[in-house]
mmCIF file of C-alpha atoms in Angstrom:
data_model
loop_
_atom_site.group_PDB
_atom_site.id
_atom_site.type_symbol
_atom_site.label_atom_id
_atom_site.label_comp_id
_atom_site.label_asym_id
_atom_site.label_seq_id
_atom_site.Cartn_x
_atom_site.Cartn_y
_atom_site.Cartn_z
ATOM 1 C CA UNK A 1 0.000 0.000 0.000
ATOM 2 C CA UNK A 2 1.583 3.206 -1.194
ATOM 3 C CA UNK A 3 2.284 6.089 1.701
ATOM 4 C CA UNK A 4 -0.394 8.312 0.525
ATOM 5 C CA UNK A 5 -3.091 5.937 0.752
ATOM 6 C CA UNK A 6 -1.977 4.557 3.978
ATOM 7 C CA UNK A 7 -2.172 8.386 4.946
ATOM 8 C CA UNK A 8 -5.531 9.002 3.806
ATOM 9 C CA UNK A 9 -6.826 6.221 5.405
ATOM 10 C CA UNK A 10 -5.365 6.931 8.783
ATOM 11 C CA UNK A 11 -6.479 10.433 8.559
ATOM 12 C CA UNK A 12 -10.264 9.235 7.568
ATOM 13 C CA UNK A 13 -9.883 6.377 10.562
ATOM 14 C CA UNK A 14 -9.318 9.188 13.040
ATOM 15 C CA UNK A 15 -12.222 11.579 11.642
ATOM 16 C CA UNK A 16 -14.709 8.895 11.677
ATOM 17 C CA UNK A 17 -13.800 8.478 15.361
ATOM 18 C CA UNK A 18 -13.754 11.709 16.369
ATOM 19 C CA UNK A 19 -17.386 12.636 14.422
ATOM 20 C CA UNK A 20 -19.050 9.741 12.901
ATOM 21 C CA UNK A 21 -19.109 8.238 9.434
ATOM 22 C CA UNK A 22 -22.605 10.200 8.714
ATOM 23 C CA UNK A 23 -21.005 13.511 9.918
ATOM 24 C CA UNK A 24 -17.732 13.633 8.088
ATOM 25 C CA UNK A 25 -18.014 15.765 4.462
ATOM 26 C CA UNK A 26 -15.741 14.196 1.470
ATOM 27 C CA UNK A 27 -14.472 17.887 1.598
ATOM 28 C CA UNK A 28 -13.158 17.394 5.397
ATOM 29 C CA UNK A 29 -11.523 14.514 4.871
ATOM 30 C CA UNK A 30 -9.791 16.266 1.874
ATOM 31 C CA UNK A 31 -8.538 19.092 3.837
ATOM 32 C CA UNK A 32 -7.213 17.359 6.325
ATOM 33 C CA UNK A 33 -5.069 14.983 4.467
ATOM 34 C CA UNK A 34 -3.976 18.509 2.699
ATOM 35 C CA UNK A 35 -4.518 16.410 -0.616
ATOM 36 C CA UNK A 36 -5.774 18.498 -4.074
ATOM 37 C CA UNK A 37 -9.218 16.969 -4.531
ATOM 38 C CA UNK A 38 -8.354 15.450 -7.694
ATOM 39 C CA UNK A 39 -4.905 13.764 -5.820
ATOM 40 C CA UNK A 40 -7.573 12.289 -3.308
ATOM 41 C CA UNK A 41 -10.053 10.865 -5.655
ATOM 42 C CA UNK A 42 -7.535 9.235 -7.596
ATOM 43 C CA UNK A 43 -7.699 6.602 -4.875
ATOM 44 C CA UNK A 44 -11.286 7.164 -3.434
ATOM 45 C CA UNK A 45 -14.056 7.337 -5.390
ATOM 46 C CA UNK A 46 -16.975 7.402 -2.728
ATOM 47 C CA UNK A 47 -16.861 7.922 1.411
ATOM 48 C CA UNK A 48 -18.150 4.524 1.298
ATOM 49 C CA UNK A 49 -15.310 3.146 -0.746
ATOM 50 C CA UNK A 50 -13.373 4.523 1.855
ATOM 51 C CA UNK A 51 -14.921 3.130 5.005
ATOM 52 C CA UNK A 52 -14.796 -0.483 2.865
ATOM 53 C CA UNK A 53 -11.027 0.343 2.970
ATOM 54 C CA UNK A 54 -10.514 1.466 6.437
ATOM 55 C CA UNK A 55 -12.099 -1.320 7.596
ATOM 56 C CA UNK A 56 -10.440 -3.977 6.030
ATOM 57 C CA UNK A 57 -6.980 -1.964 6.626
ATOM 58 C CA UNK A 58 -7.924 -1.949 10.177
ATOM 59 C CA UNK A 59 -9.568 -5.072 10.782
ATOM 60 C CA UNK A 60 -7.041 -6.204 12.987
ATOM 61 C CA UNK A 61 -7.931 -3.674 15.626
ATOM 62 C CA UNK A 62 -11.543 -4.960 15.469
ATOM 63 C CA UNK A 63 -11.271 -8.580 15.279
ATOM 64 C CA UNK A 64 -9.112 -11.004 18.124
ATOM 65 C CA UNK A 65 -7.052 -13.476 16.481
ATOM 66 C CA UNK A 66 -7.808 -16.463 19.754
ATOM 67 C CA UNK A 67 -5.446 -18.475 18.187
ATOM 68 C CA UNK A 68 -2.158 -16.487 19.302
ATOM 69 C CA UNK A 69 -3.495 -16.188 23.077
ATOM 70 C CA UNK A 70 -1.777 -18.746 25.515
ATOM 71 C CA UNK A 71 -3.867 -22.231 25.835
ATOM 72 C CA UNK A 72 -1.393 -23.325 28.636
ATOM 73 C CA UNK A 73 -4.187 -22.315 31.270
ATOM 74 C CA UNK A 74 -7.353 -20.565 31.282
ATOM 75 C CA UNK A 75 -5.783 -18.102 33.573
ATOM 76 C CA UNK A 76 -3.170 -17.208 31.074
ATOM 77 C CA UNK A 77 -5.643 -17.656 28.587
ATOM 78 C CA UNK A 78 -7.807 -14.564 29.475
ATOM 79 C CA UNK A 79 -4.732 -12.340 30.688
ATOM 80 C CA UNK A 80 -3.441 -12.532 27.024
ATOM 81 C CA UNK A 81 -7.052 -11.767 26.283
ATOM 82 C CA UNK A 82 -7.123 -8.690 28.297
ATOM 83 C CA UNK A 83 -3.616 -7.365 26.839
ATOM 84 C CA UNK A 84 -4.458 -7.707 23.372
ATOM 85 C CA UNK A 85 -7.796 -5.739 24.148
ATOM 86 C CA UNK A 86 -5.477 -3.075 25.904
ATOM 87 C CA UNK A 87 -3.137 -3.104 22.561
ATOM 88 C CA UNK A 88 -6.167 -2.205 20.728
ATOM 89 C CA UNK A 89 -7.589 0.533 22.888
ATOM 90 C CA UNK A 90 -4.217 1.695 22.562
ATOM 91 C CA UNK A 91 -4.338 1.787 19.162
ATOM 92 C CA UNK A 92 -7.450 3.404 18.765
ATOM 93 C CA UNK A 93 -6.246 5.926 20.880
ATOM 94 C CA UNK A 94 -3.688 7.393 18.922
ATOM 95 C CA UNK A 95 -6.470 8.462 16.952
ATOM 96 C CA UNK A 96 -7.997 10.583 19.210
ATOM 97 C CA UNK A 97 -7.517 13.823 18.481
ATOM 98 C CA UNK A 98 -8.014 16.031 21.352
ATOM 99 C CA UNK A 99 -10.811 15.822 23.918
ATOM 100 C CA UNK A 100 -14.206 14.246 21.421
ATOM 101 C CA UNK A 101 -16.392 13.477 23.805
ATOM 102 C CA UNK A 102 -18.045 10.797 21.485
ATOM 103 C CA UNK A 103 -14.601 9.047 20.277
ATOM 104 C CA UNK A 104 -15.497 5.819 22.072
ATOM 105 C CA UNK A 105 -18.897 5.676 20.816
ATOM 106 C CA UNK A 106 -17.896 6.438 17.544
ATOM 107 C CA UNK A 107 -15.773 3.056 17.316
ATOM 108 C CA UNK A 108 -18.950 1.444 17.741
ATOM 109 C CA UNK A 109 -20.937 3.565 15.261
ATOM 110 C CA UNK A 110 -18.516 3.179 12.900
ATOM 111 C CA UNK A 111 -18.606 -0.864 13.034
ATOM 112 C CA UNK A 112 -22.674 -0.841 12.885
ATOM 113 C CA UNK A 113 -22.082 1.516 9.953
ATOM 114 C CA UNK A 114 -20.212 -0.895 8.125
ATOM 115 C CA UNK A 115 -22.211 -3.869 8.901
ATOM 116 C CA UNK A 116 -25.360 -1.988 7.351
ATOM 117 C CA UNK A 117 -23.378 -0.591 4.457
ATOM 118 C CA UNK A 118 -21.185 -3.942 3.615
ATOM 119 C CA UNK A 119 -22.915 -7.396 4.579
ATOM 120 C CA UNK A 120 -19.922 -8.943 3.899
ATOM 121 C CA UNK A 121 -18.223 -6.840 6.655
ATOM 122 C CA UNK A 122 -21.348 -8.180 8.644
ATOM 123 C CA UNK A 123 -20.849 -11.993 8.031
ATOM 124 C CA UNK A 124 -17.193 -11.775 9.012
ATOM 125 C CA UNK A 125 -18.386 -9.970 12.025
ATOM 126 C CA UNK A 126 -20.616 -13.277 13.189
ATOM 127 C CA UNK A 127 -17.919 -15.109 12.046
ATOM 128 C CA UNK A 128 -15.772 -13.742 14.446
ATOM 129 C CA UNK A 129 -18.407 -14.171 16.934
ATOM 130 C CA UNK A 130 -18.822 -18.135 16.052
ATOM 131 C CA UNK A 131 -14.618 -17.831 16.792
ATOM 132 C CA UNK A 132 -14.716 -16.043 20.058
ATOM 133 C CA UNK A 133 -17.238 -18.453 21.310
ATOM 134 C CA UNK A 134 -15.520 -21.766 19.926
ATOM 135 C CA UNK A 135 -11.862 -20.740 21.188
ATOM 136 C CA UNK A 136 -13.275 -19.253 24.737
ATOM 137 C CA UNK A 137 -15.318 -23.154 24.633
ATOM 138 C CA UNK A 138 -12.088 -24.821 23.840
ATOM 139 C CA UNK A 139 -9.934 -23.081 26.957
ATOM 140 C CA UNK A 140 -12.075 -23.896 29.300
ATOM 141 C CA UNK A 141 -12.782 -27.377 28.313
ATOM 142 C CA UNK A 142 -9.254 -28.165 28.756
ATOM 143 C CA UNK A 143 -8.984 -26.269 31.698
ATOM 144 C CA UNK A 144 -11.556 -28.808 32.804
ATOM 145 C CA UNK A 145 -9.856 -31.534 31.984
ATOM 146 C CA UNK A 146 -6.408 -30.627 32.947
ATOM 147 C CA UNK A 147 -8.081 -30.186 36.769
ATOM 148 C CA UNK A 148 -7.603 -26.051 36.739
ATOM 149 C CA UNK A 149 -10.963 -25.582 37.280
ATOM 150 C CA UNK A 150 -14.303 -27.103 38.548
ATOM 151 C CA UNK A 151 -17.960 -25.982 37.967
ATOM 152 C CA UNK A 152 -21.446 -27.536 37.804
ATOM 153 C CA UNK A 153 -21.939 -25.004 34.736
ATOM 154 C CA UNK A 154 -21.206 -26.091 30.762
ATOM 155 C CA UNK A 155 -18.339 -25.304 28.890
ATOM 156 C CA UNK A 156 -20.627 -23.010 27.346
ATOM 157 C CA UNK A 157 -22.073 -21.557 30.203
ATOM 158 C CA UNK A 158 -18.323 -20.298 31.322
ATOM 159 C CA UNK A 159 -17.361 -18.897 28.259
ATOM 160 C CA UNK A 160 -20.251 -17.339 27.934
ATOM 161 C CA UNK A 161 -19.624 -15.732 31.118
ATOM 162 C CA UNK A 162 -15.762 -14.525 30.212
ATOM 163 C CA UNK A 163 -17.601 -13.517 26.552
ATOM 164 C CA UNK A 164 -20.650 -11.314 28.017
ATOM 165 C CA UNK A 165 -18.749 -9.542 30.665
ATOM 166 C CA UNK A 166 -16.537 -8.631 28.186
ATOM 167 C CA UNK A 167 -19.077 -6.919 25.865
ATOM 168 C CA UNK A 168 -21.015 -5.700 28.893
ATOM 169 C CA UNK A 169 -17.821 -4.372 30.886
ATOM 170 C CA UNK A 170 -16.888 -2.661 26.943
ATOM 171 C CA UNK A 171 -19.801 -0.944 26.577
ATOM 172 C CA UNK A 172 -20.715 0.386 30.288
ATOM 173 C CA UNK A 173 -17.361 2.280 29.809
ATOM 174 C CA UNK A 174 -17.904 3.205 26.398
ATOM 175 C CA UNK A 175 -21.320 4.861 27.963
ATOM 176 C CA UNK A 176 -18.840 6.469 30.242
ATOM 177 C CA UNK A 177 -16.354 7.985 28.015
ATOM 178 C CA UNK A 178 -13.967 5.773 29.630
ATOM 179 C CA UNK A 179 -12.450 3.327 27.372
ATOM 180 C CA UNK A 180 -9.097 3.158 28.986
ATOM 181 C CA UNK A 181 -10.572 1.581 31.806
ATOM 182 C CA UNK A 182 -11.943 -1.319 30.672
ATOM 183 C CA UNK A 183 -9.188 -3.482 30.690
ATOM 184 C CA UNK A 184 -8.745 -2.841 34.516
ATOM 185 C CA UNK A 185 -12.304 -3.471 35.028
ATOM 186 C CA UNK A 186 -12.047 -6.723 33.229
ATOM 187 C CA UNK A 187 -9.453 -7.861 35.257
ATOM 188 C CA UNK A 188 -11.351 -7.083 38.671
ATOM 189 C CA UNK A 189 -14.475 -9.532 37.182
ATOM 190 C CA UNK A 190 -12.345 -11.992 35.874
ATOM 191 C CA UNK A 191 -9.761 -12.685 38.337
ATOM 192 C CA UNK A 192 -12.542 -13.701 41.318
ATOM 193 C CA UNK A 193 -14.686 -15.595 38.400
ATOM 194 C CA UNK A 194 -11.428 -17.848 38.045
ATOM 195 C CA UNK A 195 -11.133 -17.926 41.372
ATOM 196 C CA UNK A 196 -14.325 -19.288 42.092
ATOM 197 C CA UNK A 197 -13.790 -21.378 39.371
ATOM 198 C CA UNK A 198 -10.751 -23.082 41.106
ATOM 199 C CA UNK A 199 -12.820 -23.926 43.681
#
């Protein structure tokens, strides 16, 4: 990808955070990349093209890959978890520019606007989903059997438990403006869950 594209795309990433797909103007995202207008739509032809291509460029920041998290223990497991979910609110926040009060919530706008605009985007989405749920299975099935935890709930019931608290514990502090903290209030659930878990 040349160095100009890469550019617009991280300048667009960082609008659409700050404002929201629907709010930012063609003729915004121009001026900021300080790109002549026929420069910029010699690689863009449409805001949505755009979006298409921030989205797959940055896919990585919205999607876990499970399979390079620790399977030694469940334990380890879900630490991992929790530090590549702090690499990616890291991430996103060297986007933020300045002090948006609806940065967080835009990173969730932006992925529903997406999935409406690109069903594609929205099948890899549940795809990811069908993932999460198979690999968070799969950890604590072993955990089972290895002896590192017992529980009269499923396999599925656990995960589901590590999976929901997640989303819940993402979105109270997206609600909040406070997006840094939800790795620390991940670890304060999920430490006495395992815990109890051990028991």
């Amino acid at each position: 990808m040349s160095n100009t594209k890469e550019h617009i795309l991280d300048v667009s990433f960082s609008l659409f955070l700050q404002k929201n797909f629907k709010e930012v103007t063609m003729q915004e995202i121009i001026e900021k990349t300080g790109m002549s207008k026929g420069a910029f739509y010699h690689y863009f032809e449409s805001k949505e093209q755009l979006l298409w291509e921030i989205i797959n460029h940055f896919s990585s920041a919205l999607i876990a890959d499970f399979s390079k998290l620790n399977k030694d223990s469940l334990y380890q497991f879900y630490h991992d978890y929790i530090k590549f979910l702090n690499d990616r609110i890291y991430s996103l926040l060297q986007h933020r520019k300045g002090e948006e009060n609806d940065f967080d919530l835009n990173y969730y706008i932006l992925i529903f606007d997406a999935m409406r605009l690109f069903p594609d985007f929205q099948k890899k989405m549940v795809e990811a989903l069908e993932v999460e749920q198979k690999a968070w299975e799969e950890i604590v099935h072993l955990a089972r059997d290895k002896g590192e935890i017992r529980s009269s709930m499923t396999d599925q019931q656990i995960a589901n438990m590590f999976i929901y608290t997640s989303e819940g514990v993402g979105m109270h502090n997206t609600m909040k403006d406070t997006i840094e903290n939800i790795t620390n209030s991940l670890v304060v659930m999920w430490d006495p869950l395992y815990k109890s878990l051990k028991v």
